[in-house]
Coordinates of C-alpha atoms in Angstrom, one line a residue:
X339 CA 5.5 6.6 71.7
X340 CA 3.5 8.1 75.1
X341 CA 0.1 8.3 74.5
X342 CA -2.1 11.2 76.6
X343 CA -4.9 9.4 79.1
X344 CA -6.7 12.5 80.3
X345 CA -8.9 11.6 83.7
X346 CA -11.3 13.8 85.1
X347 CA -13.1 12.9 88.3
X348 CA -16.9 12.6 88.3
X349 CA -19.5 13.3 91.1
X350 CA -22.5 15.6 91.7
X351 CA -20.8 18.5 89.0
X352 CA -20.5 16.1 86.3
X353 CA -22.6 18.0 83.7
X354 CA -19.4 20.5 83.4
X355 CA -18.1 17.5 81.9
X356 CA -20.3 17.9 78.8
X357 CA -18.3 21.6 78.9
X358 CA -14.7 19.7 79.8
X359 CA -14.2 16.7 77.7
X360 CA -15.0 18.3 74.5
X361 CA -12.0 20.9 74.9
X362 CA -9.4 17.5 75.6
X363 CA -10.7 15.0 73.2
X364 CA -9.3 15.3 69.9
X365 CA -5.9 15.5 71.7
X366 CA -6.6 12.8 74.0
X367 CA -5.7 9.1 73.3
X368 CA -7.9 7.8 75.9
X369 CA -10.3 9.5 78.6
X370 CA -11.1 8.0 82.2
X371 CA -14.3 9.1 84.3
X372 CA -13.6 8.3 87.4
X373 CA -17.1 7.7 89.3
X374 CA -17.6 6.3 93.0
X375 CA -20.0 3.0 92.3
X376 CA -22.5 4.0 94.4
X377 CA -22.5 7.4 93.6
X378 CA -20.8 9.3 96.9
X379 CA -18.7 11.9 97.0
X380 CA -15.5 12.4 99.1
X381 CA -17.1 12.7 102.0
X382 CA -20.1 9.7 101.8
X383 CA -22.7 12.1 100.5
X384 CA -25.2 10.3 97.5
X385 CA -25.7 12.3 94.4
X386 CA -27.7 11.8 91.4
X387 CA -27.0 11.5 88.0
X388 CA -29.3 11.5 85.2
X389 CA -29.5 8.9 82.7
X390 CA -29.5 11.2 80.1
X391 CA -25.7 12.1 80.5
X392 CA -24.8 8.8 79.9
X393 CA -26.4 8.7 76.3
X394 CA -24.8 12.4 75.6
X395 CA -21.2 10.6 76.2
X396 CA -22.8 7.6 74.2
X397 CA -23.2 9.9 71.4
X398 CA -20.3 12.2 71.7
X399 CA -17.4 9.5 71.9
X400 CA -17.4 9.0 68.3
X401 CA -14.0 7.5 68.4
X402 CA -14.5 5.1 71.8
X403 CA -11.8 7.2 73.9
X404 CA -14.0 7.4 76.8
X405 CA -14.1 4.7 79.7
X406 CA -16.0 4.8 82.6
X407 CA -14.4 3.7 85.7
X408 CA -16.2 2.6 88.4
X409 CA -14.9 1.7 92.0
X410 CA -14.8 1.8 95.8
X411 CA -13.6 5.6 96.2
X412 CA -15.7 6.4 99.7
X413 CA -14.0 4.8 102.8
X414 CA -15.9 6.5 105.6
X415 CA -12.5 6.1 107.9
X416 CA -11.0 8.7 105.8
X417 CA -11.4 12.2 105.9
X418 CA -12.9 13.8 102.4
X419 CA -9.1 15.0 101.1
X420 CA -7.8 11.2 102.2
X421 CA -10.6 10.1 99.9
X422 CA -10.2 12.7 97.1
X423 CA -6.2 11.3 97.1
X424 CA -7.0 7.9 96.7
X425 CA -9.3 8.4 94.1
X426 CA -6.8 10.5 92.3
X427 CA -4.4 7.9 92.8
X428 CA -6.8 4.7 91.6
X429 CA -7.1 7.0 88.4
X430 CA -3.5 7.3 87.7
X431 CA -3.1 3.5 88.1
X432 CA -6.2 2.9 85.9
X433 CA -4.6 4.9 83.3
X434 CA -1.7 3.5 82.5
X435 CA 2.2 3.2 83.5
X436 CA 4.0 4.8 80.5
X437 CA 2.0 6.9 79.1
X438 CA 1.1 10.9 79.8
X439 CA -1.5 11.0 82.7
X440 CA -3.5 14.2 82.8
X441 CA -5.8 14.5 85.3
X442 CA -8.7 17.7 85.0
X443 CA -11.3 19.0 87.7
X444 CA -14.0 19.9 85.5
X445 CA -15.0 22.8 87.7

């Protein structure tokens, strides 16, 4: 049986994710936030996250759906939608071969 992954992509928006994942994850087998390692966005800028959403998905993934991906998604030879695409792709692969990929902007 196809299980659901449901990725969502995570930069400087991310606390919509507090608004997103709760509406997927009871209907989600597995969740992947997909988040640049050194925090950029598409386009090499550095945001900020605050330490305090990491403890509100701490708390809220009762059931241990939720992994955090980290990677490489900023390669300054590409233009912003090159980048956004090879994230989105990275994602996919992350999430499994078989199963049912969703991927959800949060915004």
């Amino acid at each position: 049986m196809k299980k659901i992954h449901v990725g969502f992509l995570f930069s400087y928006d991310y606390e919509k994710l507090k608004i997103s994942i709760p509406l997927v994850y009871n209907d989600a087998d597995a969740i992947f936030l997909a988040v640049d390692e050194k925090f950029r966005t598409w386009s090499g800028q550095i945001f900020e996250v605050d330490d305090q959403f990491f403890e509100w998905i701490k708390q809220f993934d009762t059931q241990n759906k939720i992994t955090i991906y980290r990677d490489n998604f900023y390669i300054p030879e590409l233009s912003a939608i090159e980048n956004d695409n090879r994230e989105r792709h990275m994602l996919s692969l992350k999430m499994g071969i078989g199963n049912w990929l969703i991927q959800v902007d949060s915004d």
